[in-house]
Coordinates of C-alpha atoms in Angstrom, one line a residue:
Chain A
X27 CA 0.0 0.0 0.0
X28 CA 1.7 3.2 -1.2
X29 CA 1.0 6.6 0.2
X30 CA 2.3 10.0 -0.9
X31 CA 2.4 12.7 1.8
X32 CA 2.4 16.2 0.4
X33 CA 3.1 18.5 3.4
X34 CA 5.5 21.4 3.5
X35 CA 6.1 21.4 7.3
X36 CA 9.0 19.0 8.0
X37 CA 8.0 18.1 11.5
X38 CA 4.5 17.2 10.6
X39 CA 5.6 15.4 7.5
X40 CA 7.9 13.1 9.4
X41 CA 5.3 12.4 12.1
X42 CA 2.8 11.4 9.5
X43 CA 5.2 9.2 7.6
X44 CA 6.4 7.5 10.7
X45 CA 2.9 6.9 12.0
X46 CA 1.7 5.5 8.7
X47 CA 4.8 3.4 8.2
X48 CA 4.1 1.6 11.5
X49 CA 0.8 0.5 9.9
X50 CA 2.7 -1.1 7.1
X51 CA 2.2 1.5 4.5
X52 CA 5.0 2.5 2.0
X53 CA 5.3 6.2 2.5
X54 CA 6.8 8.8 0.2
X55 CA 6.9 12.4 0.9
X56 CA 7.0 15.7 -1.0
X57 CA 7.7 19.1 0.5
X58 CA 6.5 21.4 -2.2
X59 CA 4.3 21.5 -5.2
X60 CA 6.8 20.8 -8.0
X61 CA 8.1 17.8 -6.1
X62 CA 4.6 16.5 -5.5
X63 CA 3.6 17.1 -9.1
X64 CA 6.6 15.2 -10.4
X65 CA 5.8 12.2 -8.1
X66 CA 2.2 11.9 -9.0
X67 CA 3.1 12.1 -12.7
X68 CA 5.8 9.3 -12.3
X69 CA 4.4 6.9 -9.8
X70 CA 1.1 5.4 -8.9
X71 CA -0.2 5.7 -5.3
X72 CA -3.1 4.2 -3.4
X73 CA -3.7 7.4 -1.6
X74 CA -2.3 11.0 -1.6
X75 CA -2.4 13.2 1.5
X76 CA -2.4 16.8 0.3
X77 CA -1.8 20.0 2.2
X78 CA -3.6 22.8 0.4
X79 CA -1.1 25.6 1.0
X80 CA 2.2 24.5 -0.6
X81 CA 5.3 26.4 -1.7
X82 CA 5.3 26.7 -5.4
X83 CA 1.6 25.9 -6.0
X84 CA -1.8 25.1 -4.6
X85 CA -2.9 21.6 -3.4
X86 CA -6.1 21.9 -5.3
X87 CA -4.2 22.0 -8.6
X88 CA -2.5 18.8 -7.6
X89 CA -5.9 17.1 -7.1
X90 CA -7.0 18.4 -10.6
X91 CA -3.8 16.8 -12.0
X92 CA -4.6 13.5 -10.4
X93 CA -8.1 13.5 -11.6
X94 CA -7.1 14.6 -15.1
X95 CA -4.7 11.6 -15.3
X96 CA -7.5 9.3 -14.2
X97 CA -5.4 8.2 -11.2
X98 CA -6.7 5.5 -9.0
X99 CA -5.3 7.2 -6.0
X100 CA -7.6 8.3 -3.2
X101 CA -7.2 11.9 -2.1
X102 CA -7.3 13.2 1.5
X103 CA -6.9 16.9 2.0
X104 CA -5.2 18.1 5.2
X105 CA -5.6 21.9 5.4
X106 CA -4.5 24.5 7.9
X107 CA -7.3 26.7 6.5
X108 CA -10.5 25.5 8.1
X109 CA -12.6 27.0 5.4
X110 CA -15.8 25.5 4.1
X111 CA -15.2 26.8 0.6
X112 CA -11.9 24.9 0.4
X113 CA -13.6 21.8 1.6
X114 CA -16.4 22.1 -0.9
X115 CA -14.1 22.9 -3.7
X116 CA -11.7 20.1 -2.8
X117 CA -14.5 17.5 -2.7
X118 CA -16.0 18.8 -5.9
X119 CA -12.6 18.4 -7.6
X120 CA -12.7 14.7 -6.6
X121 CA -11.0 14.6 -3.2
X122 CA -12.4 11.8 -1.0
X123 CA -12.2 13.5 2.4
X124 CA -11.1 16.6 4.1
X125 CA -9.4 17.0 7.5
X126 CA -8.6 20.4 9.1
X127 CA -5.4 20.9 11.0
X128 CA -4.8 20.1 13.8
X129 CA -6.1 16.6 13.7
X130 CA -5.6 13.3 15.6
X131 CA -3.3 10.9 13.8
X132 CA -5.7 8.1 14.7
X133 CA -8.5 10.0 13.0
X134 CA -6.3 10.5 9.9
X135 CA -5.5 6.9 9.9
X136 CA -9.1 5.9 10.2
X137 CA -10.1 8.1 7.3
X138 CA -7.2 7.0 5.2
X139 CA -8.2 3.3 5.7
X140 CA -11.8 4.1 4.9
X141 CA -10.7 5.7 1.6
X142 CA -8.5 2.9 0.6
X143 CA -11.1 0.3 1.6
X144 CA -13.7 2.1 -0.6
X145 CA -11.4 2.3 -3.5
X146 CA -9.8 -1.2 -3.4
X147 CA -12.4 -3.8 -2.7
X148 CA -15.1 -3.0 -5.2
X149 CA -17.6 -5.5 -4.0
X150 CA -16.7 -7.1 -0.7
X151 CA -15.1 -4.9 1.9
X152 CA -14.3 -6.7 5.0
X153 CA -12.2 -6.0 8.1
X154 CA -10.7 -8.9 9.9
X155 CA -9.3 -8.8 13.4
X156 CA -8.7 -12.0 15.4
X157 CA -12.1 -13.6 15.8
X158 CA -13.9 -10.5 14.4
X159 CA -15.1 -9.9 10.9
X160 CA -16.6 -6.5 10.1
X161 CA -18.5 -5.6 7.0
X162 CA -18.7 -1.8 7.0
X163 CA -21.1 -1.6 4.1
X164 CA -23.8 -3.5 6.0
X165 CA -22.7 -2.4 9.5
X166 CA -22.4 -6.1 10.3
X167 CA -20.1 -7.5 12.9
X168 CA -19.5 -11.3 13.1
X169 CA -17.7 -13.1 16.0
X170 CA -16.6 -16.4 14.6
X171 CA -19.4 -16.1 12.0
X172 CA -22.0 -15.3 14.6
X173 CA -23.6 -11.9 14.3
X174 CA -22.9 -9.5 17.2
X175 CA -25.6 -6.9 17.9
X176 CA -24.2 -3.5 18.7
X177 CA -25.6 0.0 19.2
X178 CA -24.6 2.6 16.7
X179 CA -22.2 4.2 19.2
X180 CA -20.6 0.8 20.1
X181 CA -20.3 0.0 16.4
X182 CA -18.6 3.3 15.6
X183 CA -16.3 2.9 18.5
X184 CA -15.3 -0.6 17.5
X185 CA -14.6 0.6 13.9
X186 CA -12.4 3.4 15.1
X187 CA -10.5 1.0 17.3
X188 CA -10.1 -1.5 14.4
X189 CA -8.7 1.2 12.3
X190 CA -6.0 1.8 14.8
X191 CA -5.0 -1.6 16.3
X192 CA -2.2 -1.8 18.8
X193 CA -2.2 2.0 19.3
X194 CA -3.2 4.0 22.2
X195 CA -6.3 6.0 21.4
X196 CA -6.8 9.0 23.6
X197 CA -10.3 9.6 25.0
X198 CA -10.4 13.0 23.4
X199 CA -9.6 11.6 20.0
X200 CA -12.3 9.0 20.4
X201 CA -14.8 11.6 21.5
X202 CA -14.0 13.9 18.5
X203 CA -14.2 11.0 16.2
X204 CA -17.6 10.0 17.5
X205 CA -19.2 13.4 18.0
X206 CA -17.0 15.9 16.1
X207 CA -17.8 19.5 17.2
X208 CA -20.4 18.2 19.7
X209 CA -17.7 16.3 21.7
X210 CA -17.7 18.8 24.6
X211 CA -21.5 18.9 24.9
X212 CA -21.3 16.6 27.9
X213 CA -18.7 14.9 29.9
X214 CA -17.9 12.7 26.9
X215 CA -15.1 10.8 28.6
X216 CA -17.4 9.1 31.1
X217 CA -19.6 8.5 28.2
X218 CA -17.0 6.7 26.2
X219 CA -16.2 4.6 29.2
X220 CA -19.9 3.5 29.4
X221 CA -20.1 2.6 25.8
X222 CA -16.7 0.8 26.0
X223 CA -17.8 -1.2 29.0
X224 CA -20.9 -2.4 27.1
X225 CA -18.8 -3.3 24.1
X226 CA -16.4 -5.3 26.2
X227 CA -19.3 -7.1 27.9
X228 CA -20.9 -8.0 24.6
X229 CA -17.6 -9.3 23.2
X230 CA -17.0 -11.3 26.3
X231 CA -20.5 -12.8 26.1
X232 CA -19.5 -14.1 22.7
X233 CA -16.6 -15.7 24.4
X234 CA -13.7 -13.6 23.1
X235 CA -10.8 -12.2 25.2
X236 CA -10.8 -8.7 26.3
X237 CA -9.1 -7.0 23.3
X238 CA -9.7 -3.5 24.5
X239 CA -7.2 -2.4 27.2
X240 CA -7.4 0.6 29.3
X241 CA -4.1 2.5 29.4
X242 CA -4.0 4.5 32.6
X243 CA -4.1 8.3 32.1
X244 CA -4.0 8.0 28.3
X245 CA -6.9 6.1 26.8
X246 CA -7.6 2.7 25.2
X247 CA -5.9 0.3 23.0
X248 CA -7.1 -2.6 20.9
X249 CA -4.5 -5.3 21.3
X250 CA -3.9 -8.0 18.7
X251 CA -1.9 -10.2 21.1
Chain B
X3 CA -31.2 73.9 14.1
X4 CA -29.8 74.2 10.7
X5 CA -26.7 76.3 10.2
X6 CA -28.4 78.3 7.5
X7 CA -31.5 78.9 9.7
X8 CA -29.3 80.1 12.5
X9 CA -27.3 82.6 10.4
X10 CA -30.5 83.7 8.8
X11 CA -32.1 84.3 12.2
X12 CA -29.2 86.6 13.3
X13 CA -29.3 88.3 9.9
X14 CA -33.0 89.0 10.1
X15 CA -32.8 90.2 13.7
X16 CA -30.1 92.7 12.7
X17 CA -32.0 93.8 9.6
X18 CA -35.1 94.4 11.7
X19 CA -33.1 96.4 14.2
X20 CA -31.4 98.5 11.6
X21 CA -34.7 99.1 9.8
X22 CA -36.4 100.2 13.1
X23 CA -33.7 102.7 13.9
X24 CA -33.6 103.8 10.3
X25 CA -37.4 104.3 10.3
X26 CA -37.4 106.4 13.5
X27 CA -34.5 108.5 12.2
X28 CA -36.2 108.9 8.9
X29 CA -39.6 109.8 10.5
X30 CA -38.1 112.6 12.5
X31 CA -35.6 113.6 9.9
X32 CA -38.2 114.0 7.1
X33 CA -40.6 115.7 9.5
X34 CA -37.9 118.2 10.6
X35 CA -36.8 118.8 7.0
X36 CA -40.3 119.4 5.8
X37 CA -41.1 121.9 8.7
X38 CA -37.9 123.8 7.7
X39 CA -39.1 123.8 4.2
X40 CA -42.6 125.1 5.1
X41 CA -41.0 127.7 7.3
X42 CA -38.8 128.9 4.4
X43 CA -41.8 129.0 2.1
X44 CA -43.7 131.2 4.7
X45 CA -40.7 133.5 5.0
X46 CA -40.6 133.8 1.2
X47 CA -44.3 134.6 1.1
X48 CA -43.7 137.2 3.8
X49 CA -41.1 138.9 1.6
X50 CA -43.5 138.7 -1.3
X51 CA -46.3 140.3 0.7
X52 CA -44.0 143.1 1.9
X53 CA -42.9 143.8 -1.7
X54 CA -46.5 143.9 -2.9
X55 CA -47.4 146.3 -0.1
X56 CA -44.5 148.6 -1.0
X57 CA -45.3 148.4 -4.7
X58 CA -49.1 148.8 -4.6
X59 CA -49.6 150.3 -1.1
X60 CA -52.3 147.7 -0.5
X61 CA -52.4 144.3 1.2
X62 CA -53.1 141.3 -1.0
X63 CA -56.3 139.3 -0.5
X64 CA -54.7 135.9 -0.6
X65 CA -51.4 134.1 -1.3
X66 CA -51.0 131.0 -3.5
X67 CA -50.4 127.7 -1.7
X68 CA -51.4 129.0 1.7
X69 CA -53.8 131.0 3.8
X70 CA -53.5 134.7 4.6
X71 CA -55.2 136.2 7.6
X72 CA -55.3 139.9 8.4
X73 CA -56.0 141.4 11.8
X74 CA -55.7 144.6 13.5
X75 CA -55.0 143.0 16.9
X76 CA -51.4 142.4 17.7
X77 CA -50.2 138.8 17.1
X78 CA -47.1 137.2 18.5
X79 CA -44.4 137.5 16.0
X80 CA -42.4 134.7 14.3
X81 CA -42.9 131.1 13.2
X82 CA -45.3 128.9 15.3
X83 CA -47.1 125.6 15.2
X84 CA -50.8 125.5 15.6
X85 CA -53.7 123.1 15.3
X86 CA -56.9 124.2 13.7
X87 CA -60.1 122.1 13.5
X88 CA -60.9 121.3 9.9
X89 CA -64.5 122.5 9.3
X90 CA -65.3 119.8 6.7
X91 CA -63.7 116.7 8.1
X92 CA -64.0 117.8 11.8
X93 CA -60.4 116.8 12.4
X94 CA -57.6 118.8 14.0
X95 CA -55.1 119.7 11.3
X96 CA -51.5 120.8 12.2
X97 CA -50.5 124.1 10.7
X98 CA -47.3 126.2 10.6
X99 CA -47.9 129.9 10.7
X100 CA -45.9 133.2 10.4
X101 CA -47.2 136.4 11.8
X102 CA -45.7 139.8 11.1
X103 CA -46.8 143.5 11.1
X104 CA -47.3 145.4 7.8
X105 CA -48.0 149.2 7.4
X106 CA -50.2 149.8 4.4
X107 CA -51.7 153.2 3.8
X108 CA -50.6 154.4 7.2
X109 CA -52.5 151.6 8.9
X110 CA -50.6 149.1 10.9
X111 CA -51.9 145.5 10.3
X112 CA -50.8 142.1 11.4
X113 CA -50.5 139.5 8.7
X114 CA -50.5 135.8 9.5
X115 CA -49.4 133.3 6.8
X116 CA -50.5 129.7 7.3
X117 CA -49.5 126.4 5.7
X118 CA -51.0 123.0 6.4
X119 CA -48.5 120.4 7.6
X120 CA -50.9 117.6 6.6
X121 CA -49.1 116.9 3.3
X122 CA -45.8 116.6 5.1
X123 CA -47.3 114.0 7.4
X124 CA -48.5 112.1 4.4
X125 CA -45.0 112.2 3.0
X126 CA -43.5 110.8 6.2
X127 CA -46.1 108.0 6.2
X128 CA -45.3 107.3 2.7
X129 CA -41.6 107.1 3.4
X130 CA -42.2 104.8 6.3
X131 CA -44.5 102.5 4.4
X132 CA -41.9 102.2 1.6
X133 CA -39.3 101.4 4.3
X134 CA -41.5 98.7 5.8
X135 CA -42.3 97.2 2.4
X136 CA -38.7 97.0 1.6
X137 CA -38.0 95.3 4.9
X138 CA -40.8 92.8 4.3
X139 CA -39.4 92.2 0.7
X140 CA -35.9 91.8 2.1
X141 CA -37.0 89.2 4.7
X142 CA -39.1 87.3 2.2
X143 CA -36.3 87.2 -0.4
X144 CA -33.8 86.2 2.2
X145 CA -36.0 83.3 3.2
X146 CA -36.4 82.2 -0.4
X147 CA -32.7 82.6 -1.1
X148 CA -31.9 80.5 1.9
X149 CA -34.1 77.7 0.8
X150 CA -32.6 77.7 -2.6
X151 CA -29.1 77.9 -1.2
X152 CA -29.8 75.0 1.1
X153 CA -30.9 72.9 -1.8
X154 CA -28.2 74.0 -4.2
X155 CA -25.0 75.1 -2.4
X156 CA -25.4 72.5 0.4
X157 CA -26.1 69.6 -1.9
X158 CA -22.4 68.4 -1.9
X159 CA -22.6 68.4 1.9
X160 CA -25.7 66.4 1.8
X161 CA -24.1 63.9 -0.5
X162 CA -21.1 63.6 1.8
X163 CA -23.4 63.0 4.7
X164 CA -25.3 60.3 2.8
X165 CA -22.0 58.6 1.8
X166 CA -20.8 58.7 5.4
X167 CA -24.1 57.2 6.7
X168 CA -23.8 54.3 4.3
X169 CA -20.2 53.8 4.8
X170 CA -19.3 50.3 6.1
X171 CA -15.7 49.6 6.9
X172 CA -16.2 45.9 6.6
X173 CA -17.2 46.2 3.0
X174 CA -13.7 47.5 2.3
X175 CA -14.7 50.1 -0.3
X176 CA -13.4 53.6 -0.3
X177 CA -15.8 56.4 0.7
X178 CA -17.7 57.6 -2.4
X179 CA -17.5 61.4 -2.2
X180 CA -16.6 63.8 -5.0
X181 CA -13.2 65.4 -4.5
X182 CA -14.1 68.5 -6.5
X183 CA -17.3 70.4 -5.6
X184 CA -18.3 74.0 -6.4
X185 CA -17.5 75.0 -2.8
X186 CA -13.9 74.8 -1.6
X187 CA -14.7 74.0 2.0
X188 CA -16.7 71.0 1.0
X189 CA -14.0 69.8 -1.4
X190 CA -11.5 70.0 1.5
X191 CA -13.8 68.2 3.8
X192 CA -14.3 65.5 1.2
X193 CA -10.6 65.1 0.6
X194 CA -10.0 64.8 4.3
X195 CA -12.7 62.2 4.7
X196 CA -11.5 60.3 1.7
X197 CA -8.0 60.2 3.1
X198 CA -9.3 59.1 6.5
X199 CA -11.4 56.3 5.0
X200 CA -8.4 55.0 3.0
X201 CA -6.3 55.0 6.1
X202 CA -9.1 53.2 8.1
X203 CA -9.5 50.6 5.3
X204 CA -5.7 50.0 5.2
X205 CA -5.5 49.6 9.0
X206 CA -8.5 47.4 9.0
X207 CA -7.1 45.2 6.3
X208 CA -3.7 44.9 8.0
X209 CA -5.5 43.9 11.2
X210 CA -7.6 41.4 9.4
X211 CA -4.5 40.0 7.6
X212 CA -2.8 39.7 11.0
X213 CA -5.7 37.8 12.5
X214 CA -5.9 35.5 9.5
X215 CA -2.2 34.9 9.4
X216 CA -2.0 34.4 13.1
X217 CA -4.9 31.9 12.9
X218 CA -3.3 30.1 10.0
X219 CA 0.2 30.1 11.4
X220 CA -0.8 28.8 14.9
X221 CA -2.6 25.9 13.3
X222 CA 0.5 24.3 12.0
X223 CA 2.5 24.3 15.3
X224 CA -0.7 23.0 17.0
X225 CA -0.9 20.2 14.5
X226 CA 2.8 19.4 15.0
X227 CA 2.3 19.4 18.8
X228 CA -0.7 17.2 18.6
X229 CA 1.0 14.7 16.2
X230 CA 4.2 14.5 18.2
X231 CA 2.3 13.9 21.4
X232 CA 0.3 11.3 19.8
X233 CA 3.5 9.6 18.6
X234 CA 4.9 9.8 22.1
X235 CA 1.8 8.1 23.5
X236 CA 2.5 5.2 21.2
X237 CA 5.9 4.5 22.8
X238 CA 5.1 1.2 24.4
X239 CA 7.4 1.2 27.3
X240 CA 6.3 4.6 28.7
X241 CA 6.1 4.3 32.5
X242 CA 2.7 5.3 33.9
X243 CA 3.6 8.6 35.5
X244 CA 5.1 10.2 32.3
X245 CA 2.3 8.5 30.3
X246 CA -0.3 10.3 32.4
X247 CA 1.6 13.6 31.8
X248 CA 1.6 13.1 28.1
X249 CA -2.1 12.2 28.2
X250 CA -2.9 15.4 30.0
X251 CA -0.7 17.4 27.7
X252 CA -2.5 15.9 24.8
X253 CA -5.9 16.8 26.2
X254 CA -4.7 20.3 26.8
X255 CA -3.5 20.6 23.2
X256 CA -6.8 19.5 21.9
X257 CA -8.6 22.0 24.1
X258 CA -6.3 24.7 22.8
X259 CA -7.2 23.6 19.2
X260 CA -10.9 23.8 20.0
X261 CA -10.5 27.2 21.5
X262 CA -8.5 28.3 18.4
X263 CA -11.2 26.9 16.2
X264 CA -14.0 28.8 18.0
X265 CA -12.1 32.1 18.1
X266 CA -11.2 31.8 14.4
X267 CA -14.9 31.3 13.7
X268 CA -15.8 34.4 15.7
X269 CA -13.3 36.6 14.0
X270 CA -14.3 35.2 10.6
X271 CA -17.9 36.2 11.3
X272 CA -16.8 39.6 12.5
X273 CA -14.8 40.0 9.3
X274 CA -17.9 38.9 7.3
X275 CA -16.1 36.1 5.6
X276 CA -19.4 34.2 5.0
X277 CA -20.8 36.0 2.1
X278 CA -22.5 33.0 0.5
X279 CA -26.2 32.8 1.1
X280 CA -28.3 29.7 0.6
X281 CA -32.0 29.4 1.1
X282 CA -32.2 26.7 3.8
X283 CA -34.7 24.8 5.8
X284 CA -34.0 25.5 9.4
X285 CA -36.2 22.6 10.6
X286 CA -34.0 20.2 8.7
X287 CA -30.9 21.7 10.2
X288 CA -32.4 21.3 13.6
X289 CA -33.4 17.7 13.1
X290 CA -30.0 16.8 11.7
X291 CA -28.3 18.4 14.7
X292 CA -30.7 16.7 17.1
X293 CA -29.8 13.4 15.5
X294 CA -26.1 14.0 15.9
X295 CA -26.7 14.9 19.5
X296 CA -28.9 11.8 20.1
X297 CA -26.3 10.2 22.3
X298 CA -26.1 13.1 24.7
X299 CA -29.8 13.4 24.8
X300 CA -30.2 9.7 25.6
X301 CA -27.5 9.8 28.2
X302 CA -29.2 12.7 30.1
X303 CA -32.6 11.0 29.5
X304 CA -34.0 14.2 28.1
X305 CA -37.5 14.5 26.8
X306 CA -37.3 16.4 23.5
X307 CA -40.5 17.9 22.2
X308 CA -41.1 20.3 19.3
X309 CA -43.7 22.5 17.8
X310 CA -43.3 23.6 14.2
X311 CA -45.6 26.4 13.1
X312 CA -44.2 27.1 9.7
X313 CA -40.8 27.6 8.2
X314 CA -38.9 30.9 8.2
X315 CA -37.6 31.9 4.8
X316 CA -33.9 32.3 5.7
X317 CA -30.9 33.0 3.5
X318 CA -27.8 32.0 5.4
X319 CA -24.4 30.4 5.0
X320 CA -25.0 26.7 5.7
X321 CA -22.0 26.5 8.1
X322 CA -23.3 29.4 10.1
X323 CA -26.8 28.0 10.3
X324 CA -25.4 24.7 11.5
X325 CA -23.2 26.5 14.0
X326 CA -26.1 28.6 15.3
X327 CA -28.5 25.6 15.8
X328 CA -25.7 23.4 17.1
X329 CA -24.6 25.8 19.7
X330 CA -28.1 26.5 20.9
X331 CA -28.9 22.8 21.2
X332 CA -25.5 22.0 22.8
X333 CA -26.2 24.7 25.4
X334 CA -29.7 23.4 26.1
X335 CA -28.3 19.9 26.6
X336 CA -25.2 20.8 28.5
X337 CA -27.1 22.9 31.1
X338 CA -30.0 20.6 31.4
X339 CA -30.7 18.4 34.4
X340 CA -30.9 14.6 34.2
X341 CA -34.4 13.6 33.0
X342 CA -35.2 17.2 32.0
X343 CA -37.0 18.6 29.1
X344 CA -35.9 20.2 25.9
X345 CA -38.6 22.0 23.8
X346 CA -38.1 23.8 20.6
X347 CA -40.5 26.0 18.7
X348 CA -40.1 27.1 15.1
X349 CA -42.3 29.7 13.6
X350 CA -41.8 31.9 10.5
X351 CA -40.5 34.6 12.8
X352 CA -38.5 32.9 15.5
X353 CA -36.8 29.9 16.9
X354 CA -37.1 29.3 20.6
X355 CA -35.3 26.6 22.5
X356 CA -36.4 26.0 26.0
X357 CA -34.7 23.7 28.5
X358 CA -35.0 22.9 32.2
X359 CA -32.0 23.5 34.3
X360 CA -30.7 25.1 37.5
X361 CA -31.2 28.8 37.9
X362 CA -28.3 31.0 36.9
X363 CA -26.2 32.6 39.6
X364 CA -24.9 35.3 37.3
X365 CA -26.8 38.1 35.6
X366 CA -28.3 37.1 32.2
X367 CA -26.8 40.2 30.4
X368 CA -23.4 38.6 30.8
X369 CA -24.7 35.4 29.4
X370 CA -23.4 36.1 25.9
X371 CA -19.9 37.3 26.9
X372 CA -16.9 35.4 25.7
X373 CA -15.4 32.8 28.0
X374 CA -18.4 33.1 30.3
X375 CA -19.0 29.7 31.8
X376 CA -21.6 28.4 34.2
X377 CA -19.1 26.1 35.7
X378 CA -15.6 27.7 35.6
X379 CA -13.8 24.4 35.8
X380 CA -15.6 23.1 32.7
X381 CA -13.4 22.1 29.8
X382 CA -15.5 23.9 27.2
X383 CA -14.1 27.3 26.2
X384 CA -17.4 29.0 26.9
X385 CA -17.7 30.6 23.5
X386 CA -20.9 28.9 22.3
X387 CA -23.3 31.6 23.0
X388 CA -20.9 34.3 21.9
X389 CA -20.9 32.6 18.5
X390 CA -24.7 32.4 18.6
X391 CA -24.9 36.1 19.3
X392 CA -22.3 37.0 16.7
X393 CA -24.1 35.0 14.0
X394 CA -27.4 36.6 15.0
X395 CA -25.8 40.1 14.7
X396 CA -24.3 39.1 11.3
X397 CA -27.7 38.3 9.9
X398 CA -29.6 41.0 11.8
X399 CA -31.4 38.6 14.1
X400 CA -32.0 39.3 17.7
X401 CA -31.4 36.8 20.5
X402 CA -32.9 37.0 24.0
X403 CA -32.6 35.0 27.1
X404 CA -35.5 34.5 29.6
X405 CA -35.9 32.4 32.7
X406 CA -39.2 31.3 34.1
X407 CA -39.0 30.6 37.8
X408 CA -41.9 28.2 38.4
X409 CA -40.7 25.6 35.9
X410 CA -37.0 26.5 36.2
X411 CA -36.9 26.8 32.5
X412 CA -34.4 28.7 30.4
X413 CA -35.4 30.0 27.0
X414 CA -33.2 31.3 24.3
X415 CA -35.2 33.0 21.5
X416 CA -33.8 34.0 18.2
X417 CA -36.0 36.4 16.2
X418 CA -35.4 36.5 12.5

């Protein structure tokens, strides 16, 4: 799985590359528009992360280039300008998703996976994790081929954990993933805990181990071992 | 009072005063001059009478343009004023008379020459009435002139005033005033105003640029902080104490990012960076937002009821409509009590959101202030209602807060 990261800020670029490499992606980076343009012309990528404000050009032009070349690559915009117009324009040009800076790496990872999943498996899209199989199209979760009934919130929570296995997910990133701008409407941390407790219970009732570990002071982690 | 009216008032006052003094002086002056004149005429007649007596030795029967009286009794000599009752009109008539003795044919007689002063009075009256007519004409013409002047000469000033009234700094357009007018003072005024508006626009632009740049530039370091901390969290062998520190640091960073997001939104609204208008269904926006907030509503076991009495015809930026509704609903949920009620009413003219909750300890006027929180230790930045107020101001809506004591219900009402 090959990813191109187009981001002019070196510190952020290295973090993104390192985080995604740990998930087994092959990551290439570009620091400015000419470099990025050259790379998308020469190589094929599964997904391109594009910052909109770049030295030497605009990220939107890069998306247009990709679309004009009928590239198979998914496009995820990461922009420091939290502007609705940019978002609308980017999505109209054919970008798959839009993420405003600052963002949670776990959130970026989840969105990236969703894009790749949508683009790669045309018919059957399936997530496998130990005894679990998840079919995101049908919102169906199977434990050893037996269906598991989850509430919407539990399902979304599980999907977010599955997108970031073996990683510590902070409560705040989970809250923002689940509720976005509404995350601070209530004491969402307690709230996550309640949903997580129910999810664990349902999984244990199906006879699977407790995958979801609480990491003290930090958050939760879906463990594959 | 208008400037022109004020100057006119002074002018008219002065004119009236001058005319009054002038009239008095004229009245006495003309009267005096005419009496002198009549006196001279009488003296001339006296000379004529004496010559006649010397030449003919007889007294004349009459004189032209006057009366002549003869008497044998002695009269007081010299010029005198007298009043004689007019036999026909039964009115006293003022006369000027001159008496002198004449010896004709050895007999000494006293001659009195008389001239009526009635004509002189008529003349004075005439002069006065002319004066008054001129005064009246002057006043009238001054009034008319002023009205014309006000319309014509002051029209550049009115234009400038109009331009100033409609001037909006946030529209970033220079003031539209003519630099050259027929009046130098107005041209100078317009030039000064134009320069001022250009300076203001430049200052405003640089301030806006600064805010935008600051907002943009702080985003990147925030993103780096957040990413690096998240990476740090993934270091497996992190001992619990530093791990907790990193966790707290991460939460604080996210709070800072949220605060930044809210403040940027506020400054964007203030800078009117949401020009796009879309006809939208507010009911749909409300229902969408309520659906997104379903978890929080269920968790607090709130009873949500609604009453839709028509749809307002609104033209808004979709992001702002969403933000307005979202913040109002979040507020109604956040400050609600467990098992409380949330009732919303939508009519063509207003949206009211009512929720149960503990009474406020602070005065409601400060409710919309920035960073105003019911619970100071709350993690939320306390900008929600400021954003609501700012959006309402942007679209010319009004927002009011009321609290009804018996039901302990808070109502926020947005009037379109």
